Tab-separated table of C-alpha atoms in Angstrom:
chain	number	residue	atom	x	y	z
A	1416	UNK	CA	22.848	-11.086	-18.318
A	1417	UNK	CA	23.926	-8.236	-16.373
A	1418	UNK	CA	22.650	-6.896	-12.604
A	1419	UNK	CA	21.267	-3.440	-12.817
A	1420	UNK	CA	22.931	-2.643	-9.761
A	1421	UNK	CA	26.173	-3.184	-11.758
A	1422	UNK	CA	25.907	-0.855	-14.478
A	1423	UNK	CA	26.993	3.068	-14.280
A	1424	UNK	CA	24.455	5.398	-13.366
A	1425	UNK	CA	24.503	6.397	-17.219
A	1426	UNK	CA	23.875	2.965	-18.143
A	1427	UNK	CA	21.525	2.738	-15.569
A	1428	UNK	CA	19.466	5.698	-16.762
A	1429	UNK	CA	19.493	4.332	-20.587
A	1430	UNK	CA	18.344	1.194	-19.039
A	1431	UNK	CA	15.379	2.549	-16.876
A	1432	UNK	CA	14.452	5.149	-20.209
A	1433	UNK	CA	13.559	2.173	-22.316
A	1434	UNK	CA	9.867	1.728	-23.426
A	1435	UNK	CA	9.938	-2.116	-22.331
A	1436	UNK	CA	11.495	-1.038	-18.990
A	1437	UNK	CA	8.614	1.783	-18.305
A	1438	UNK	CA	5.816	-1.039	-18.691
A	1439	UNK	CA	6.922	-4.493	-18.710
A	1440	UNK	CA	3.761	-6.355	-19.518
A	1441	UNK	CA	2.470	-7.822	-22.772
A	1442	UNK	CA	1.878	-5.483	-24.788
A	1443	UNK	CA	1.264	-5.485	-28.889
A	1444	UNK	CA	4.608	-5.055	-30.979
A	1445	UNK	CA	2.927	-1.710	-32.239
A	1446	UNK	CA	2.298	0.151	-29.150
A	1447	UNK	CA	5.570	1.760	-28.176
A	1448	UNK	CA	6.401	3.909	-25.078
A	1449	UNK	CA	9.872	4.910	-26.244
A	1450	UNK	CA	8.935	8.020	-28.082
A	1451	UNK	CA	7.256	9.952	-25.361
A	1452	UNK	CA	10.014	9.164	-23.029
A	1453	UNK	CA	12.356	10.238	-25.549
A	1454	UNK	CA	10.114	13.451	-25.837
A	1455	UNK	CA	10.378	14.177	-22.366
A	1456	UNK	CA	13.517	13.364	-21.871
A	1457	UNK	CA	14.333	15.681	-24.432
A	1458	UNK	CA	12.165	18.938	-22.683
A	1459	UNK	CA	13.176	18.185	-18.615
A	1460	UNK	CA	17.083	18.044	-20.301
A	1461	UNK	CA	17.951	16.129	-16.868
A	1462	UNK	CA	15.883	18.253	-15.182
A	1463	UNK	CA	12.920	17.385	-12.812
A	1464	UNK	CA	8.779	18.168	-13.422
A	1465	UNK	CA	8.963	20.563	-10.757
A	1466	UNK	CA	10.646	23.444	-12.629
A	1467	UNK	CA	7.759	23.456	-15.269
A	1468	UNK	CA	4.774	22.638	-13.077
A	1469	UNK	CA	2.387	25.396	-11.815
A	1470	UNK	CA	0.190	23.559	-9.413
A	1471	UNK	CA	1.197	20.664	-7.629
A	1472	UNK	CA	0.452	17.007	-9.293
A	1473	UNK	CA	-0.356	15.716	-5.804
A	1474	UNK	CA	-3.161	17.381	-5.668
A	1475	UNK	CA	-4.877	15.918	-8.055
A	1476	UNK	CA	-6.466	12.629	-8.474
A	1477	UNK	CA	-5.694	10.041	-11.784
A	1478	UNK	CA	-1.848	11.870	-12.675
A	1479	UNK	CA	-1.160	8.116	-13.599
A	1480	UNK	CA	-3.001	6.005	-16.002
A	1481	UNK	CA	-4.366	2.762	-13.965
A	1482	UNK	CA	-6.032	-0.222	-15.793
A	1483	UNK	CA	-6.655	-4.171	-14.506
A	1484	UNK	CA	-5.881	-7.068	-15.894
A	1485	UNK	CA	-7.347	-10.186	-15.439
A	1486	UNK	CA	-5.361	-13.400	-13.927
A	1487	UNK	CA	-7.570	-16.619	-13.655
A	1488	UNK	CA	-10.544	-15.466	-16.428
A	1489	UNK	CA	-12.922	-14.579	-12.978
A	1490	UNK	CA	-11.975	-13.487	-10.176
A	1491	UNK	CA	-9.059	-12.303	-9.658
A	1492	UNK	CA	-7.759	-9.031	-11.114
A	1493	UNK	CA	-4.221	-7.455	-10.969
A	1494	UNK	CA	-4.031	-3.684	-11.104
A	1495	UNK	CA	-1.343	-1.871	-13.472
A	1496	UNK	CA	-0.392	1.466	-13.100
A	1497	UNK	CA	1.380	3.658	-15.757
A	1498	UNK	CA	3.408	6.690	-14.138
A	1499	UNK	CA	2.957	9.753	-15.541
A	1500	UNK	CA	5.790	9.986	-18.373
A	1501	UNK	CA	7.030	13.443	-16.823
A	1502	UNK	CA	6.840	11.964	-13.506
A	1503	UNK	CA	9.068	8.385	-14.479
A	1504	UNK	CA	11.608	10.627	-16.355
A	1505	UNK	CA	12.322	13.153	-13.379
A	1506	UNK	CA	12.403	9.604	-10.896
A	1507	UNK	CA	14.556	8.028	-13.167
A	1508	UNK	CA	16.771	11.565	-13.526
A	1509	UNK	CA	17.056	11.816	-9.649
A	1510	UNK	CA	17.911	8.098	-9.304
A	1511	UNK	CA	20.667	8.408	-11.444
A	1512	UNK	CA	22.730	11.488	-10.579
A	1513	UNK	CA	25.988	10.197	-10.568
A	1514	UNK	CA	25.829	10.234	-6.958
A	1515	UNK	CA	22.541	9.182	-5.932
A	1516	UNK	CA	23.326	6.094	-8.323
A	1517	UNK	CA	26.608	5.583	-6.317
A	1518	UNK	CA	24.779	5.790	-2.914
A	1519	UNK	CA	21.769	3.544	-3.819
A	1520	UNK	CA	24.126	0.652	-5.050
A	1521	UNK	CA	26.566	0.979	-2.409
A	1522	UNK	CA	23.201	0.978	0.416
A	1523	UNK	CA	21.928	-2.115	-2.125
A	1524	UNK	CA	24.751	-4.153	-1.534
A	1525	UNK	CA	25.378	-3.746	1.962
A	1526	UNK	CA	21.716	-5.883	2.004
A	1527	UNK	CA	23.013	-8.917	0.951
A	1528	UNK	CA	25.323	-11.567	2.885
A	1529	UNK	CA	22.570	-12.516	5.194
A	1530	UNK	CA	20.109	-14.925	6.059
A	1531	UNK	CA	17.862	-13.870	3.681
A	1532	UNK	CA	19.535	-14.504	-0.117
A	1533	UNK	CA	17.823	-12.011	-2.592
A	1534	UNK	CA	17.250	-13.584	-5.791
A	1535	UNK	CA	15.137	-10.879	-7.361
A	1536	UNK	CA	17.782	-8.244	-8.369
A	1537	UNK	CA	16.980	-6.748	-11.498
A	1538	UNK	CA	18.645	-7.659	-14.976
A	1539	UNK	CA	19.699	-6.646	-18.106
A	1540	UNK	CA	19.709	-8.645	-21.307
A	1541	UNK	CA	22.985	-8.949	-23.292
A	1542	UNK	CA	22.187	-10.654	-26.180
A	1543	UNK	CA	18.736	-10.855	-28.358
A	1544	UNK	CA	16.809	-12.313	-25.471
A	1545	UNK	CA	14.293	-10.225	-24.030
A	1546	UNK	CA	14.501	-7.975	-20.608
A	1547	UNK	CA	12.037	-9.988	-18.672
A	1548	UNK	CA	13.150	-13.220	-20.670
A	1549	UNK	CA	16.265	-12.937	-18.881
A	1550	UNK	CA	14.821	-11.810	-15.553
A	1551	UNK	CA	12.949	-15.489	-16.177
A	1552	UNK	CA	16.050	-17.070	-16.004
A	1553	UNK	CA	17.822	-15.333	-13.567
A	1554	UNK	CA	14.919	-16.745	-11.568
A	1555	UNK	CA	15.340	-20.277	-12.761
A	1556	UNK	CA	18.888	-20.184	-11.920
A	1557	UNK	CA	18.472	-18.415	-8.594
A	1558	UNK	CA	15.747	-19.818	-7.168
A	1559	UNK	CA	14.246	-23.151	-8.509
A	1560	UNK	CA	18.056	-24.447	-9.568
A	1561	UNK	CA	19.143	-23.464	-5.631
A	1562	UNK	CA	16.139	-24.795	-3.865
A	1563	UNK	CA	16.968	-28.318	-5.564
A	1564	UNK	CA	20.583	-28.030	-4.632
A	1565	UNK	CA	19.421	-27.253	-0.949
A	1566	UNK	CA	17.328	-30.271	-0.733
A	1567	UNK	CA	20.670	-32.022	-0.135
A	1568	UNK	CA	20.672	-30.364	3.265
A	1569	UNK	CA	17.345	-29.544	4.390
A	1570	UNK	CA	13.917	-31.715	4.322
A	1571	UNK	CA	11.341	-28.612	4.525
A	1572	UNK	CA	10.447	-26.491	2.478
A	1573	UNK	CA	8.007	-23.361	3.358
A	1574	UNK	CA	6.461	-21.447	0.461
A	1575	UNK	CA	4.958	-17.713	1.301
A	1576	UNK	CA	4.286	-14.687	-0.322
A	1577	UNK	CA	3.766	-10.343	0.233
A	1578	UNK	CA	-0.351	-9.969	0.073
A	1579	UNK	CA	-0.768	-6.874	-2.785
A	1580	UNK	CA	3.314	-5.949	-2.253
A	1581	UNK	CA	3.171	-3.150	-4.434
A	1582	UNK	CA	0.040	-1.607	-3.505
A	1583	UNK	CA	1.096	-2.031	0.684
A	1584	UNK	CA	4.234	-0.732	0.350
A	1585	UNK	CA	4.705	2.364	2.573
A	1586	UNK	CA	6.392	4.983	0.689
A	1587	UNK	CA	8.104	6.839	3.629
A	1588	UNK	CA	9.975	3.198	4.324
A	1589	UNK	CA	11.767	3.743	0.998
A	1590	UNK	CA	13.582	6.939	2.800
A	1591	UNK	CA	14.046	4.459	5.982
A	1592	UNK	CA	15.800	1.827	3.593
A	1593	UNK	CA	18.229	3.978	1.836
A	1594	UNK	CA	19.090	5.944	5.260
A	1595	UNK	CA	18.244	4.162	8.177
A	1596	UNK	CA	15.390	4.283	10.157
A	1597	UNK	CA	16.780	7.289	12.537
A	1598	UNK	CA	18.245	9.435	10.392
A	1599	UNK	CA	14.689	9.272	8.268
A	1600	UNK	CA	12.472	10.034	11.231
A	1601	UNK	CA	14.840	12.500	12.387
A	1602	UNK	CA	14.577	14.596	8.677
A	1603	UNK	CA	11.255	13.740	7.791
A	1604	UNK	CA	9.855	15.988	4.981
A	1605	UNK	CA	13.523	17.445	4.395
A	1606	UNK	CA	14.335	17.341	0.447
A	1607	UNK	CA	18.020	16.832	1.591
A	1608	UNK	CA	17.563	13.600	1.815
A	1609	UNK	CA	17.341	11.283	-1.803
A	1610	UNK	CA	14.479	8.854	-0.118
A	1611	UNK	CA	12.768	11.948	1.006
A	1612	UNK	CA	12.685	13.223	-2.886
A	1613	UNK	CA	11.874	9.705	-4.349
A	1614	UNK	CA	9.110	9.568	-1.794
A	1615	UNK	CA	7.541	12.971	-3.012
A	1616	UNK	CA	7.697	12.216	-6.364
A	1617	UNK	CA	5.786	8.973	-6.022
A	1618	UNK	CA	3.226	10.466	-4.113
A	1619	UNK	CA	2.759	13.277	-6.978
A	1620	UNK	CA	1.831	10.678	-8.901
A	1621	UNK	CA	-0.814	9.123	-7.119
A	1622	UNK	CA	-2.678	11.580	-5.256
A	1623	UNK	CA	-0.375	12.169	-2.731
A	1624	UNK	CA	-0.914	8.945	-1.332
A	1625	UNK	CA	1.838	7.384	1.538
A	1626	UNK	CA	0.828	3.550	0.655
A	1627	UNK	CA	1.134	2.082	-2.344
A	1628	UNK	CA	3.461	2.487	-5.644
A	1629	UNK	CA	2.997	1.772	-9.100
A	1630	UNK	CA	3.147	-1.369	-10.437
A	1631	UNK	CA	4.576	-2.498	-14.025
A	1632	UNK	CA	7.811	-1.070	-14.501
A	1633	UNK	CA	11.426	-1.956	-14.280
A	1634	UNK	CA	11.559	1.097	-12.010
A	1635	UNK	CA	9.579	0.515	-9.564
A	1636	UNK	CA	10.638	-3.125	-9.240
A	1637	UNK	CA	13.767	-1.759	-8.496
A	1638	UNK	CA	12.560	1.015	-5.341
A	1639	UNK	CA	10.379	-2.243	-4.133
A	1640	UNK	CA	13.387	-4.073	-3.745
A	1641	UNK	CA	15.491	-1.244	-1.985
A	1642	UNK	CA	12.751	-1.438	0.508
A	1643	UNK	CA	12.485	-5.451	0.768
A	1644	UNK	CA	15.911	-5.467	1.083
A	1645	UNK	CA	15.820	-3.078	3.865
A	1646	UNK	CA	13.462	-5.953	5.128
A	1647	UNK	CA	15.998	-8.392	4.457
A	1648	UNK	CA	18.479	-6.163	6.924
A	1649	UNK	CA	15.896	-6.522	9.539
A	1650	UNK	CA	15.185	-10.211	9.250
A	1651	UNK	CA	19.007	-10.746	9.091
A	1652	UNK	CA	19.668	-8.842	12.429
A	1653	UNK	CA	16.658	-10.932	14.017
A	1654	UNK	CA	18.050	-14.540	12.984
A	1655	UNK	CA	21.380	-14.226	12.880
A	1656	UNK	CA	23.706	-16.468	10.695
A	1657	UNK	CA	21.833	-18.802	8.696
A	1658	UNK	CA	23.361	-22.247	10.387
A	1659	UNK	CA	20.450	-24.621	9.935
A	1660	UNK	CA	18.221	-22.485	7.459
A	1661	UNK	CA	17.785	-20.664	4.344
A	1662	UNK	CA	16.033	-18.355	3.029
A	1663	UNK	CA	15.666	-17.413	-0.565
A	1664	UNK	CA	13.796	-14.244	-1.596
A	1665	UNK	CA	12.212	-13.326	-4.902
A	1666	UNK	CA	10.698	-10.144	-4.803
A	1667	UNK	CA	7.711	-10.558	-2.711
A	1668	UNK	CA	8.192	-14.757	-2.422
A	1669	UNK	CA	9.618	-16.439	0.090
A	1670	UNK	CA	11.000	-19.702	0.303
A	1671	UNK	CA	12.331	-21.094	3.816
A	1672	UNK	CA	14.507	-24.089	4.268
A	1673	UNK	CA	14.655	-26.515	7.348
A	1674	UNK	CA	14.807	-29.397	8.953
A	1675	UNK	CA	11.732	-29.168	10.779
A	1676	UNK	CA	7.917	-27.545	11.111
A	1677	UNK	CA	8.696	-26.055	14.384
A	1678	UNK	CA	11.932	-23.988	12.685
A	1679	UNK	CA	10.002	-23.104	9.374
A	1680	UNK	CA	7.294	-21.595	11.304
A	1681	UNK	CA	9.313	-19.908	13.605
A	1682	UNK	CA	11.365	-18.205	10.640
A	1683	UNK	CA	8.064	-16.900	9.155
A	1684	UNK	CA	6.829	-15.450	12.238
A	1685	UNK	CA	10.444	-13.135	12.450
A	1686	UNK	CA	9.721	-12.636	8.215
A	1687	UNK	CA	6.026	-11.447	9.001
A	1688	UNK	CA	7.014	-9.490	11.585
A	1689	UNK	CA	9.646	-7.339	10.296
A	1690	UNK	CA	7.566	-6.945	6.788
A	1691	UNK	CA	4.744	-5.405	9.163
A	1692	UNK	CA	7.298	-2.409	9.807
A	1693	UNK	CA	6.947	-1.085	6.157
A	1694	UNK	CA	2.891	-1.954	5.665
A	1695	UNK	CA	3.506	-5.123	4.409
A	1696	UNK	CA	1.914	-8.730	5.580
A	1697	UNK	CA	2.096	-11.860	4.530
A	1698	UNK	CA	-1.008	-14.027	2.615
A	1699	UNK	CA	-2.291	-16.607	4.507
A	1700	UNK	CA	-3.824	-18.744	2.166
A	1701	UNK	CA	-0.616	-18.999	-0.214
A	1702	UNK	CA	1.611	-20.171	2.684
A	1703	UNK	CA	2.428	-23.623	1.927
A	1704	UNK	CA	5.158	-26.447	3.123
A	1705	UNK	CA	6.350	-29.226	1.881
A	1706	UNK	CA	8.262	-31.645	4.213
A	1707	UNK	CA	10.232	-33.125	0.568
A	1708	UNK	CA	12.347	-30.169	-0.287
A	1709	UNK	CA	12.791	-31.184	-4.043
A	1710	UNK	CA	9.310	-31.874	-4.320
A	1711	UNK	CA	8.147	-28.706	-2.963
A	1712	UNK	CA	11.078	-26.820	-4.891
A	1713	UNK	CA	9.428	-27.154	-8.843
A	1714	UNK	CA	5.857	-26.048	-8.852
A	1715	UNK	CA	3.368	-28.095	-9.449
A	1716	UNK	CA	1.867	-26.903	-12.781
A	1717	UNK	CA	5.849	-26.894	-13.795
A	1718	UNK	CA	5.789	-30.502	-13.127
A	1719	UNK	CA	2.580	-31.163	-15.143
A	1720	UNK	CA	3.630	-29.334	-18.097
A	1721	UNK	CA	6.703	-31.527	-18.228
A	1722	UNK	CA	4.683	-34.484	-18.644
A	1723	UNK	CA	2.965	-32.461	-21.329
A	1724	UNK	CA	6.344	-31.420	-22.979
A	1725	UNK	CA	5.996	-33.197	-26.167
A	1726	UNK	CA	2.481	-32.389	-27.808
A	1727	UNK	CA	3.347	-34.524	-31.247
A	1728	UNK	CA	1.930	-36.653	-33.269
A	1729	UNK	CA	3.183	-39.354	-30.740
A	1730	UNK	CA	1.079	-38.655	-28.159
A	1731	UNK	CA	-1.530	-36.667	-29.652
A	1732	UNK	CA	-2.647	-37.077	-33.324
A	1733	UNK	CA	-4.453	-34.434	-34.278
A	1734	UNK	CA	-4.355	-30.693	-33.394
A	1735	UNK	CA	-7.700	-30.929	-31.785
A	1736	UNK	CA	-6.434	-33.053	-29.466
A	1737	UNK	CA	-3.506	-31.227	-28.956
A	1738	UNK	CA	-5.652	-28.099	-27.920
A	1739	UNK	CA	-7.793	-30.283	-25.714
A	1740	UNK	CA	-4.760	-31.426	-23.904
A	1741	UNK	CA	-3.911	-27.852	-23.577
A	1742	UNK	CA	-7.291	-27.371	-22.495
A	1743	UNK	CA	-7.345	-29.568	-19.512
A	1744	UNK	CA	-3.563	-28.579	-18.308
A	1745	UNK	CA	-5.191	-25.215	-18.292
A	1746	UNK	CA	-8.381	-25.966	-16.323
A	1747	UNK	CA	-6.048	-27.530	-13.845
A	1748	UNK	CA	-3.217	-24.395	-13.694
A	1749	UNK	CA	-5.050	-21.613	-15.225
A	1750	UNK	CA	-2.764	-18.293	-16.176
A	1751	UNK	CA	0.445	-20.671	-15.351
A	1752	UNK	CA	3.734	-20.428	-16.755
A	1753	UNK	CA	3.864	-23.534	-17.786
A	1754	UNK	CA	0.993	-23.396	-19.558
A	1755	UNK	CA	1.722	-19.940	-21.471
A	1756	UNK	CA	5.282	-21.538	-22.460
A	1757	UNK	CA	3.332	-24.693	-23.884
A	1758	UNK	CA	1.009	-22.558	-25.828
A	1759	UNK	CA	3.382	-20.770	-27.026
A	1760	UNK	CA	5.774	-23.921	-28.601
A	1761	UNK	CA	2.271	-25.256	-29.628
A	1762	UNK	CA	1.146	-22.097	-31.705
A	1763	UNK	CA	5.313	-22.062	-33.106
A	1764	UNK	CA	4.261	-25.705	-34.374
A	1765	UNK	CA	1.126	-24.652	-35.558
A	1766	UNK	CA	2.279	-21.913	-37.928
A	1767	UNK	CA	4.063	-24.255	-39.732
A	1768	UNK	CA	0.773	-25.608	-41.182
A	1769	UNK	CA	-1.043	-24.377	-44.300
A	1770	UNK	CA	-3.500	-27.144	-45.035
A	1771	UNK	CA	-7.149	-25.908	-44.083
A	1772	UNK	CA	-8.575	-29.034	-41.406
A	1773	UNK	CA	-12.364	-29.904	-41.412
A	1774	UNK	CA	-12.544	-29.395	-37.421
A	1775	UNK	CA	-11.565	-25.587	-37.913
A	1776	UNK	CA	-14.187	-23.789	-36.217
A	1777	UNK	CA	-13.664	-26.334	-33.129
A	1778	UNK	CA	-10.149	-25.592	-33.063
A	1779	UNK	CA	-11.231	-22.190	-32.842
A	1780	UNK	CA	-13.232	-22.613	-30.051
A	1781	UNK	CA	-10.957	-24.526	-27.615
A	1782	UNK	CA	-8.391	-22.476	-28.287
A	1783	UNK	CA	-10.601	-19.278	-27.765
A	1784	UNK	CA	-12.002	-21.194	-24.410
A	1785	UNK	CA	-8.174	-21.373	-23.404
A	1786	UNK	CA	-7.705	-18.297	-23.314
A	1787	UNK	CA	-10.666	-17.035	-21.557
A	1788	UNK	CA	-10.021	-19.156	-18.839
A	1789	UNK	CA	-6.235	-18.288	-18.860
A	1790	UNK	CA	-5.930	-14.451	-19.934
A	1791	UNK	CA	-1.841	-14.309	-19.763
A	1792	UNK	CA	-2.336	-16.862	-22.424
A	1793	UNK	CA	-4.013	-14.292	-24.804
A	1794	UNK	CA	-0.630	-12.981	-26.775
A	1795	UNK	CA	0.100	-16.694	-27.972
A	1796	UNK	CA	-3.781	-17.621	-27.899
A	1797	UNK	CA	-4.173	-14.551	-30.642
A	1798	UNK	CA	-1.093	-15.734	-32.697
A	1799	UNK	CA	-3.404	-19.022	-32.857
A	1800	UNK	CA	-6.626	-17.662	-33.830
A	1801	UNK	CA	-4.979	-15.597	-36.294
A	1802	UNK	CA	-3.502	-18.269	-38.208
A	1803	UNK	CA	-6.533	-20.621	-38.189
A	1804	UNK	CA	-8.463	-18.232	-39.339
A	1805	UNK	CA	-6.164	-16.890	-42.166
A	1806	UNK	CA	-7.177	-20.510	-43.219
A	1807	UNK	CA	-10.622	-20.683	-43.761
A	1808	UNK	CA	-12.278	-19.472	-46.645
A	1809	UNK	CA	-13.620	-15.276	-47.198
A	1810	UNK	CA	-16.944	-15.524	-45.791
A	1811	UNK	CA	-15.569	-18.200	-42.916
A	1812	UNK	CA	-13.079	-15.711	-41.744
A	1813	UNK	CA	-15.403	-12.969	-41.254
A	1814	UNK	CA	-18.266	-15.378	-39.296
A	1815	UNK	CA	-15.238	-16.526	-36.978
A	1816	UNK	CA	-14.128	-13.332	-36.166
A	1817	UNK	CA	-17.431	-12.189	-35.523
């Protein structure tokens, strides 16, 4: 894997261009983004929206296409946003002039070093693995491997989290991050400045809005974290050198190391109250600690799943009660990553079969009540239902669908 932050600006814009890199969600192997990109990349020839536009984006409501997507099967919904494609293309041109590229990485690294260790950078894959595989196991090796190692030194372990990051995030802060909070205020609304000219382009997109920035690509992951790691500089100045803490950072997560409840909570009060300075706060109800650092370091449904590892014959003799296994991991961590990586291996397995079973159409229907309750599961949960159904007979195939 390779950081972003250590690729040319060329490489960088290549990088940022790609149809998996403008939305980075599940999507189906047939719907691609890479053409119209490639389209518009093609017309603006470097260029910017602004020499072709005759009214101003930003006044105008639904430039970007938003949808939802659903995390626990109730509830709770995340919002996506899709950046206009003429919009993305002129942010990612501007980003990566040779010398705004240069001057973001330069402002990027003089972030880290500090009490707060950012885990979250952006990668690239180098090899056949995915883009947000690899970004999976940069985390594993940045922040679950590290928080074990640390559990050598410290007892307590403080889990917290950004409440809607993305959509709190105050766009003029971006120009604060990349120039410093004085120079900003003192050249506020001045296109001189390259945060100025992000910020205006963001706010084309949605409406002219100063909170809030799209959310599901590789793009804006990457302005989020020049503005969290403008954070970072804050918390840093506030605590000083990290002598009997740590604090790891990924993205909008937080994990705090100590020794005691009094110097945990003390950390996240500093944490919450330089995050305030950009629009940002912290969400109650996911704040958690654990006085067992290695406990507290693997989450819980991660744990679980382990247990769950082996789905064979062994320990579960038939497929239906393989699914129901399945089924009650996911009542107990719905939408988990545990649980999507176990479907997964379990619908590899399953492909493998070809006999047609008498409990079909109940195989069907866990698997189908899986996935309601745990939408991320539905790419895997599909791959299932396809093949079970590819087994039953003509008229079967068309009741189960149905």
């Amino acid at each position: 894997m390779k950081r972003v932050v250590e690729l040319s600006s060329e490489e960088a814009k290549k990088h940022f261009l790609k149809g998996s890199s403008y939305f980075n969600g599940d999507m189906p192997s047939y719907i691609s983004f890479d053409p119209i990109l490639t389209d518009v990349e093609s017309i603006l020839s470097g260029g910017n929206y602004t020499t072709f536009k005759s009214v101003n984006p930003s006044d105008f409501p639904n430039v970007n296409y938003n949808f939802i997507a659903n995390k626990d099967g109730r509830f709770a919904w995340r919002p996506y946003e899709l950046m206009h494609p003429a919009i993305y293309v002129s942010l990612v041109n501007l980003i990566c002039e040779p010398g705004n590229w240069a001057f973001i990485t330069q402002r990027l690294a003089e972030f880290e070093g500090g009490a707060v260790d950012c885990c979250s950078a952006p990668v690239m894959s180098l090899d056949n693995q995915t883009d947000a595989a690899t970004q999976v196991r940069s985390w594993w090796q940045s922040v679950e491997q590290r928080s074990l190692i640390y559990s050598l030194e410290f007892s307590h372990v403080l889990h917290t989290d950004v409440t809607d990051c993305y959509g709190s995030l105050y766009t003029h802060s971006i120009s604060w991050a990349l120039h410093g909070l004085g120079t900003a205020k003192s050249s506020k609304g001045k296109t001189s400045l390259l945060g100025n000219r992000i910020d205006s382009y963001i706010q084309a997109s949605r409406y002219g809005q100063t909170n809030g920035i799209s959310q599901g690509s590789v793009l804006m992951d990457f302005v989020a974290e020049i503005v969290l790691g403008f954070v970072d500089e804050l918390i840093n100045t506030a605590l000083g050198e990290p002598n009997d803490f740590r604090i790891l950072r990924y993205r909008d997560d937080y994990r705090i190391f100590a020794n005691s409840d009094e110097r945990t909570e003390n950390i996240l009060k500093v944490i919450s109250d330089k995050l305030r300075v950009v629009g940002m706060k912290l969400g109650v109800s996911k704040t958690v600690i654990c006085k067992n650092a290695v406990e507290g370091s693997i989450k819980p449904d991660k744990l679980a799943g382990i247990d769950l590892q082996d789905l064979g014959d062994a320990n579960a003799k038939t497929i239906q009660k393989q699914l129901l296994r399945l089924h009650a991991f996911g009542q107990r961590f719905p939408n988990s990553g545990a649980l999507r990586r176990l479907v997964s291996e379990f619908h590899a397995n399953l492909s493998k079969r070809t006999e047609t079973p008498d409990d079909l159409e109940v195989q069907v229907a866990i698997a189908t009540d899986i996935a309601v309750v745990s939408p991320a599961t539905f790419p895997a949960i599909a791959g299932i239902l396809s093949h079970l159904v590819s087994l039953a007979s003509t008229e079967d195939k068309i009741r189960l669908w149905t």
